[in-house]
C-alpha positions as MATLAB code, in Angstrom:
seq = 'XXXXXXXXXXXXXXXXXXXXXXXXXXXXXXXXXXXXXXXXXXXXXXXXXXXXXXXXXXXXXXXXXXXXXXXXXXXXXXXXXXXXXXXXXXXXXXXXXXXXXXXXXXXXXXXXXXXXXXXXXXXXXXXXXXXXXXXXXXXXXXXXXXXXXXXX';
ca = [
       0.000    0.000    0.000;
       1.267    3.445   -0.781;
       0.133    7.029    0.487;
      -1.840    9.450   -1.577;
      -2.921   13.392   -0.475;
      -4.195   16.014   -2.364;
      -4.817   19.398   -0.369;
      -5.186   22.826   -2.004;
      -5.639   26.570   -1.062;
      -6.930   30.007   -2.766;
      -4.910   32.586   -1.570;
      -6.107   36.265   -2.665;
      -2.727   37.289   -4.237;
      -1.268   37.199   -7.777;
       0.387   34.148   -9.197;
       3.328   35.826   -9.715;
       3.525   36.628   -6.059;
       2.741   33.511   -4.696;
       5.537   31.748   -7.222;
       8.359   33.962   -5.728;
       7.486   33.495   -1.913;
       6.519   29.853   -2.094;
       9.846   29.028   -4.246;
      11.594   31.036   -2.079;
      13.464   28.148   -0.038;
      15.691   30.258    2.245;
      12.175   31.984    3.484;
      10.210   28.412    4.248;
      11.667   28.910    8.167;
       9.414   32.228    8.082;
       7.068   30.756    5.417;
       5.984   27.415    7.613;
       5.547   27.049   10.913;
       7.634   23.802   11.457;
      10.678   24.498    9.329;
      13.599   25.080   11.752;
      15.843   25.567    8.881;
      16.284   25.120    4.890;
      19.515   25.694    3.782;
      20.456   25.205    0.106;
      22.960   22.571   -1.200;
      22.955   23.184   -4.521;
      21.415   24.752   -7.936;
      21.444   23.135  -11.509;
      19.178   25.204  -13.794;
      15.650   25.369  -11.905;
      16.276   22.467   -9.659;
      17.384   23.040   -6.301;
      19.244   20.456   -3.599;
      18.619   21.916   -0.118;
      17.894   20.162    3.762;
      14.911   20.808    5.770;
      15.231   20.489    9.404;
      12.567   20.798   11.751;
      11.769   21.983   15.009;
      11.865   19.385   17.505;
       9.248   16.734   18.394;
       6.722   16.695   21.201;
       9.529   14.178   22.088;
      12.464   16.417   21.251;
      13.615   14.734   18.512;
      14.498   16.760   15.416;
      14.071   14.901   11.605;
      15.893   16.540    8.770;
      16.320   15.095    5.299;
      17.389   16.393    1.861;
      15.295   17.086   -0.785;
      15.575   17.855   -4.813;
      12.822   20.114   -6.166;
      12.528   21.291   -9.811;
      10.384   24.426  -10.823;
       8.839   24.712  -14.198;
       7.404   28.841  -13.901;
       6.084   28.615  -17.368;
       4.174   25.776  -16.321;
       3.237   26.795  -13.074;
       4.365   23.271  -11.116;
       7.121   22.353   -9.133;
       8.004   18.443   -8.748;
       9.898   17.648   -5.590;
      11.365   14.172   -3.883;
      13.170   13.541   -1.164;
      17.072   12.673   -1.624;
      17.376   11.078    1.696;
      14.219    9.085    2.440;
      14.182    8.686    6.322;
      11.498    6.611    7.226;
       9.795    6.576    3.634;
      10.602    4.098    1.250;
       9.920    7.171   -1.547;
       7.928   10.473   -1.185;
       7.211   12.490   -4.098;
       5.136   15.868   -3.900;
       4.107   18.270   -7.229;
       2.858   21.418   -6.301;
       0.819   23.556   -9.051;
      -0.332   26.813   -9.247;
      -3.591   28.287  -11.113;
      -4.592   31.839  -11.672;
      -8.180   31.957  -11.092;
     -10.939   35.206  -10.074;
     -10.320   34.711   -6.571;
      -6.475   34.711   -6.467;
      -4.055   32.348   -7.092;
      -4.569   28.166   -6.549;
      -2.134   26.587   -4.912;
      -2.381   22.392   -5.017;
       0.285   19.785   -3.733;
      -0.183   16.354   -4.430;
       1.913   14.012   -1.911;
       2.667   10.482   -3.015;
       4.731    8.367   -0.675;
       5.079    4.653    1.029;
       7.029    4.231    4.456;
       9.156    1.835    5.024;
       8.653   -1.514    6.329;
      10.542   -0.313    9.608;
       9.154    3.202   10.011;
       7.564    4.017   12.999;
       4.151    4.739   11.343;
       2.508    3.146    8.610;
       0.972    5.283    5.291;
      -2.591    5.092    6.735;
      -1.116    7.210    9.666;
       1.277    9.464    7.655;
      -1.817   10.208    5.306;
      -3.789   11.359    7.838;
      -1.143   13.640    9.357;
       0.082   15.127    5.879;
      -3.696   15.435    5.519;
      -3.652   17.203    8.930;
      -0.630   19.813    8.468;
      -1.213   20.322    5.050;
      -4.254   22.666    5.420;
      -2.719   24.257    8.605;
       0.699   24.738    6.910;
      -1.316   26.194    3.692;
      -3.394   28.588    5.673;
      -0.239   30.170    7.468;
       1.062   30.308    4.227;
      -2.080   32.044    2.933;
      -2.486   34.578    5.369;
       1.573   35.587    5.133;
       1.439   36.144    1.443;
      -2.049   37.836    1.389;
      -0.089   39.881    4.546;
       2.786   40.907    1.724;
       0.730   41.298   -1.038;
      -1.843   44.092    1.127;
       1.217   45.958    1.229;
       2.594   45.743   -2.099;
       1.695   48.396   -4.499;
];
């Protein structure tokens, strides 16, 4: 069995907006709430090598893992997978971006299986992408829409 989320967001802000804060990797710490860190490895063309790191656990353990994420602007989608799997067995997430009369669309699409080891199973890491996602997407909402009131 493998994992599967879809979650998705209008925020009131152009696309072109959005694009630049949400591809933004050295601004994720300020972007998302449980980002300690993101610091950049290295850039080939559009595609981008960097490690998250989060903040510590309700246990105080901190996970960080390396990721590889390619942006296509004319296309409006960005295809990411994590480099050093952790507990997954493979995790691949594509966000895309719409223009539409309310603002700009923003969609990720998370497609993953844990390993036979990990300490959850994909029925449990479903429901907590399926969990963060929305709350992660709203803070990001609110902190572009925040940016984009003040922009002229």
């Amino acid at each position: 069995m493998a994992g599967h989320t879809e979650n998705e967001i209008t925020i009131a802000a152009p696309v072109d907006l959005v694009w630049d804060m949400t591809n933004d990797l050295d601004r994720w710490p300020q972007l998302f709430s449980e980002y300690a860190s993101c610091e950049v490895l290295s850039r080939e063309g559009d595609t981008v090598t960097f490690r998250l790191t989060m903040h510590p656990d309700e246990t105080g353990k901190v996970w960080s893992w390396v990721s590889e994420r390619t942006a296509d602007r004319e296309k409006l989608i960005v295809r990411a997978r994590r480099v050093e799997t952790g507990p997954f067995a493979y995790m691949n997430i594509v966000w895309e971006y719409e223009e539409t009369p309310d603002g700009t669309r923003m969609h990720w699409t998370q497609d993953f299986a844990m390993k036979p080891d990990a300490p959850v199973d994909d029925a449990w890491m479903t429901d907590n992408i399926n969990r963060n996602s929305p709350i992660q997407m709203a803070l990001i909402r609110d902190r572009i829409e925040e940016v984009s009131c003040t922009t002229p």
